[in-house]
Amino acid sequence: MLTQRALTWSILALFLLLLPTSAALFAQTDTQPEPDAPALFHTHCAMCHGEHGEGVSALVSIAGPSLKAEHNPGMAMLAIQAGRPGMPVFAYVLSVPQMRALADYVTQQLADIPLSGGNVSNGGVLFRVNCAPCHRTAVRGGGMVFIGTNAPDLTDKTPAVIAGAIRWGPGPMPPFPESLLDNQQLASIVDYVSYVQHPPHPGGNALGWYGPIPEGFVAWIIVAALIGATIWIEKGGKG
Amino acid sequence: MSDDQESRGGALLARVLFGWEALRLAAGQIAALFASRQRPGTAEEAAAVRDAETGSSREADRLIRNVRHLNWGTFLVTFFFAVSLAAGVSFMGIYWVADKVHWDAGNTLPLGISLGVFFGAFGAGLILHAQWLMRRSEAIELRESPASPPETREEADHAYAAGTADVQRRALLTGMGTGAAALLVAMVWSVLRSLASPPEPALSDTVWTRGQKLLRADGKPISVDTLQPGSTAVVFPPGQIGFEKAQTVLVRVPQRALELWPDRVDRAAHGYVAYSRVCTHAGCPVGMFEETTCLLMCPCHQSTFNVLDDGQPTGGPASRPLPQLRLYVADDGTLRAAGGFSQPPGPGYWGM
Amino acid sequence: MIVRGLARWLDRRVRLAKFTRHALNHIFPDHWSFMLGEIALYSFVILVLTGTFLAMFFNASSAKEIYNGPYLGLDGVTMSAAYKSVLHISFEVPAGLLVRQMHHWAALIFLGAIVAHLARIFFTGAYRRPREINWVIGLTLFLLAITNGYLGYSIVGDLLSGTGLRIGYAILLSVPVIGKWLAYIALGGNIPADPTIPRLYGLHIFVVPALIAGLLALHLAIIWRQLHTNYPGPRRTNRTIVGSRLWPSYTARSIGLFLILFGVIAGLAALVQIDPIWAYGPYDPTAVLPGAQPDWYLGWIEGAMRLFPGVNLHLGPYLVPGLFFSGLLFPVLVFGGLYLYPFIEQFITVDEQDHNVLRMPWERPFATALGCSALMMMLVLLVAAGDDVVALALGASLQSIRILLRILFFAAPAATFLVIHWLCARRKRREHERARADEERSRAQVRTASSG
């Protein structure tokens, strides 16, 4: 077919045309001076994450989480390149060195909450008093009255996001400054949450971790099934 | 007078005495309007009674269904019993292997399933046996009257009366017996006192005294710069750390919220306000603080209390405000209690 | 042969043959709805069996101990000895978790079966004379079962049970005038007091089960003497009892039901988790969690406590605690109404007869509609008890759900009453028309037969 062949050739031609251009682009970036990470951060990240990576709240939820505990350059790089739920992809906007510089800037300059030396069970004790009233001990979120928002589920939150949120208090959540929870206590809470995200949990289906309400629901399904069994047992009985 | 008449007469007397009779008669008339008793025809009833009189033996039972199908039934029942036995064997296997190697709570699943199949299949086998391999008959018998026959009743009455006649000074027995019983009740009542220390003054205690530092769970005191605006902490008076009634929630109110309520600014020392952390409704810890609206909330029944408005309830089932703790800043910069809670903390009781 | 030999041996000593003959010939009506009470009875048996196993390991003590066990999330945490022993049962005792979950599931099913049984009795009018005594005993059993469920839930010492205990304490405090003494005497002081767990444990494993067992025996003895009711049908009259005899078919079916129930509970305990105490953590008076609900059979009281608005009522020198209305007065009124219902009905309908034949629900539109609307009210309250869970699961605002539920609390029972009453009255009218037509036809047949 003529049209198909023409299409193939034109694509090929376009590719050949673009090849030197892109090569020139790469060459150009190679010769560029070191990217200015603070300026890049100001331009691309500060709107959602704050000027110093402290995080920004929307009215009821997080516009951008705090980056104050983001110590993993690989995770930061991945997030910048590929985006996150609610976060755009920067791979088309920034060059690789720019993104790398940003990741380094975030993890080395901005991140100042150390996340080490925690203890899971101490974290649990602190979590039950300070966090469980909203997020439940099972870290699966909780229902609240206030302004139509519920405390979020923490099972998909990374340690950096959790630690950042504790210090900074996104949305309706109160902040917990260092004078209130020291860094080791913070690390403990983060460790506890990470542990309870996927804990050993024997005994069958957890029913969404919602507690006695679904348990009662299941009990009534079983009672209904048992009534069904009695109907079978007494089949043909006229009473 | 027959027994029935007698009891009816008694009931009538009681109702007249209590002024019920008119009401009852009216109700009876209304009920009669709606009542339409569907009773079996008398001929039919008589036939059933005849049946029951002649048929009160197994031989006279009316056969409803013979054995359904001997071979097929045998197969079904044997199958279920076999499944049950197999499940029982697997239960033993799982248990002993797990016990020998290493017990893990994850074994609950196979163990429970095999136990369930063991019982469930045996039960199903039994019922299938009843349904396939047993003849089923309909038996009929006469019901006895729930009441004793009058002769028997009179015999019992007589036994009682004859025995009673043998006793002299009956009033003495009754009087002393009643007195002793009343005394015993009173004695038991006072022994109940052993079960608890008196609730007062513990219940109406207002916990704090003037000048006490506010200590956190780890024993560190709170000073003016410990909290940032919008954050909260759980604090206790010295010597009562971790005590249920002593728990106090300290809030540093955000600046913008203070500006919204100018008349309250002077009450909050450096923006700090403190309340009892025990809900006035059912006594759960008022653990949630919502920064944007400055509300404290109880997770049990979702009562909300306004931190800026002296802890007044703003929603949910609570009706009383959270007891407030007035604060002042000492010269060394630590926060101190200015006195006790404004009310005894905890859920309400009569005579609070 | 062995059975027979044993029976002879016994009969030589205690004269058993007459009773045995009566028992084996005892007639039970054949209808599934008579087995609801049996489900409850057998659940109780399973509760006693599994509970005995658990009692071998449970340590009813509030003493503070440090946990060092396989569940790392609580390693090194200070907790009550009771909670520690339940962690031990769950993670270390072979089959411990299975038996624990069976015990808890059996409790939920026990109460579910009681409610189903109660509903059957109510809707068919089986509570009428001469069976009012068993109605009263049955309701008392229901109350005791609720109490024991609550006690069992409360002694574990996890955060959820501690929160439930706090609320129970607050309800006891709200009892008029003597409330504070009552709360202190029952629980040993302000919660959490050291005597609380041992005290409740004694009640949970001895006093209340013994009362249940005793009243259950009485309940069965009375129905054994009075005989069951019959559904309306041929040969079923006020003076006859129709059904199958105890031996052998009914025995096989009843034991079969017991085994199936046992199997279902074991399977359920294997497949579905109940009360994962390790996820709640130990009770700490300063800790709390949302979604802190009681087990379902107390959900209606919890729902009432959530829906009832904050009211400050001054009564003489007293300020009435808000919890008094929702947590105490409301349940007392509900149970008071249940206890008195047969007597009120007897009084109003001037009914002084014995009733051994049941009436179908549609034959009594008023009672049926009343019962259905009461059940609907309980359902609304049950949903209200979990309104925060509903809000979380649906992502909706709790406040709007609660407003909706407050409206439904009044609207749903009223609507249910009207609809059910209309349906029953229609059915009743149609059945009567059909009966009249049948009668006409048979009369006509008789007439033609006699004339021909």
PDB file of N, CA, C and O in Angstrom, chain A residues 23 30 43 53 55 93 95 105 126 129 171 178 186 189 207 219:
ATOM      1  N   ALA A  23      20.770  14.714  19.647  1.00  0.00           N
ATOM      2  CA  ALA A  23      22.154  14.514  20.047  1.00  0.00           C
ATOM      3  C   ALA A  23      22.757  15.855  20.431  1.00  0.00           C
ATOM      4  O   ALA A  23      23.473  15.969  21.441  1.00  0.00           O
ATOM      5  N   ASP A  30      25.293  18.627  28.323  1.00  0.00           N
ATOM      6  CA  ASP A  30      26.566  18.200  28.891  1.00  0.00           C
ATOM      7  C   ASP A  30      27.503  19.372  29.127  1.00  0.00           C
ATOM      8  O   ASP A  30      28.227  19.394  30.123  1.00  0.00           O
ATOM      9  N   THR A  43      11.494  27.109  41.555  1.00  0.00           N
ATOM     10  CA  THR A  43      10.623  27.174  40.379  1.00  0.00           C
ATOM     11  C   THR A  43       9.631  26.024  40.332  1.00  0.00           C
ATOM     12  O   THR A  43       8.448  26.216  40.066  1.00  0.00           O
ATOM     13  N   GLY A  53      10.877  23.071  51.712  1.00  0.00           N
ATOM     14  CA  GLY A  53      10.482  21.657  51.730  1.00  0.00           C
ATOM     15  C   GLY A  53       9.699  21.281  52.960  1.00  0.00           C
ATOM     16  O   GLY A  53       9.612  20.110  53.322  1.00  0.00           O
ATOM     17  N   GLY A  55       6.504  21.510  53.362  1.00  0.00           N
ATOM     18  CA  GLY A  55       5.180  20.975  53.055  1.00  0.00           C
ATOM     19  C   GLY A  55       4.148  22.082  53.025  1.00  0.00           C
ATOM     20  O   GLY A  55       4.312  23.122  53.665  1.00  0.00           O
ATOM     21  N   VAL A  93      10.216  17.768  31.641  1.00  0.00           N
ATOM     22  CA  VAL A  93      10.443  19.192  31.895  1.00  0.00           C
ATOM     23  C   VAL A  93      11.897  19.451  32.246  1.00  0.00           C
ATOM     24  O   VAL A  93      12.501  20.427  31.819  1.00  0.00           O
ATOM     25  N   SER A  95      16.016  18.118  32.794  1.00  0.00           N
ATOM     26  CA  SER A  95      17.014  17.182  32.288  1.00  0.00           C
ATOM     27  C   SER A  95      17.429  16.244  33.417  1.00  0.00           C
ATOM     28  O   SER A  95      17.157  16.514  34.592  1.00  0.00           O
ATOM     29  N   TYR A 105      19.768  17.929  46.321  1.00  0.00           N
ATOM     30  CA  TYR A 105      19.477  19.122  47.123  1.00  0.00           C
ATOM     31  C   TYR A 105      18.467  18.793  48.227  1.00  0.00           C
ATOM     32  O   TYR A 105      18.656  19.142  49.400  1.00  0.00           O
ATOM     33  N   LEU A 126       3.675   5.432  71.886  1.00  0.00           N
ATOM     34  CA  LEU A 126       3.469   6.840  71.546  1.00  0.00           C
ATOM     35  C   LEU A 126       2.328   6.998  70.549  1.00  0.00           C
ATOM     36  O   LEU A 126       1.526   7.930  70.636  1.00  0.00           O
ATOM     37  N   VAL A 129      -1.216   6.916  72.054  1.00  0.00           N
ATOM     38  CA  VAL A 129      -1.673   8.111  72.770  1.00  0.00           C
ATOM     39  C   VAL A 129      -1.834   9.297  71.816  1.00  0.00           C
ATOM     40  O   VAL A 129      -2.821  10.019  71.873  1.00  0.00           O
ATOM     41  N   GLY A 171      -2.895  20.005  56.977  1.00  0.00           N
ATOM     42  CA  GLY A 171      -4.350  20.164  57.071  1.00  0.00           C
ATOM     43  C   GLY A 171      -4.804  20.312  58.506  1.00  0.00           C
ATOM     44  O   GLY A 171      -4.226  21.080  59.270  1.00  0.00           O
ATOM     45  N   GLU A 178       9.818  19.355  67.668  1.00  0.00           N
ATOM     46  CA  GLU A 178      10.857  18.547  68.300  1.00  0.00           C
ATOM     47  C   GLU A 178      10.846  18.691  69.817  1.00  0.00           C
ATOM     48  O   GLU A 178      11.215  17.773  70.534  1.00  0.00           O
ATOM     49  N   LEU A 186      10.187  10.247  67.276  1.00  0.00           N
ATOM     50  CA  LEU A 186       9.609  10.358  65.931  1.00  0.00           C
ATOM     51  C   LEU A 186       9.969   9.132  65.101  1.00  0.00           C
ATOM     52  O   LEU A 186       9.109   8.514  64.460  1.00  0.00           O
ATOM     53  N   ILE A 189       7.924   6.181  66.113  1.00  0.00           N
ATOM     54  CA  ILE A 189       6.559   6.181  65.581  1.00  0.00           C
ATOM     55  C   ILE A 189       6.569   5.762  64.117  1.00  0.00           C
ATOM     56  O   ILE A 189       5.755   4.943  63.677  1.00  0.00           O
ATOM     57  N   LEU A 207     -11.246  -8.336  57.715  1.00  0.00           N
ATOM     58  CA  LEU A 207     -12.487  -7.564  57.553  1.00  0.00           C
ATOM     59  C   LEU A 207     -12.207  -6.065  57.449  1.00  0.00           C
ATOM     60  O   LEU A 207     -12.934  -5.255  58.019  1.00  0.00           O
ATOM     61  N   ALA A 219     -21.344 -12.122  61.662  1.00  0.00           N
ATOM     62  CA  ALA A 219     -22.074 -13.019  62.572  1.00  0.00           C
ATOM     63  C   ALA A 219     -23.516 -13.180  62.102  1.00  0.00           C
ATOM     64  O   ALA A 219     -24.062 -14.289  62.123  1.00  0.00           O
TER      65      ALA A 219
END
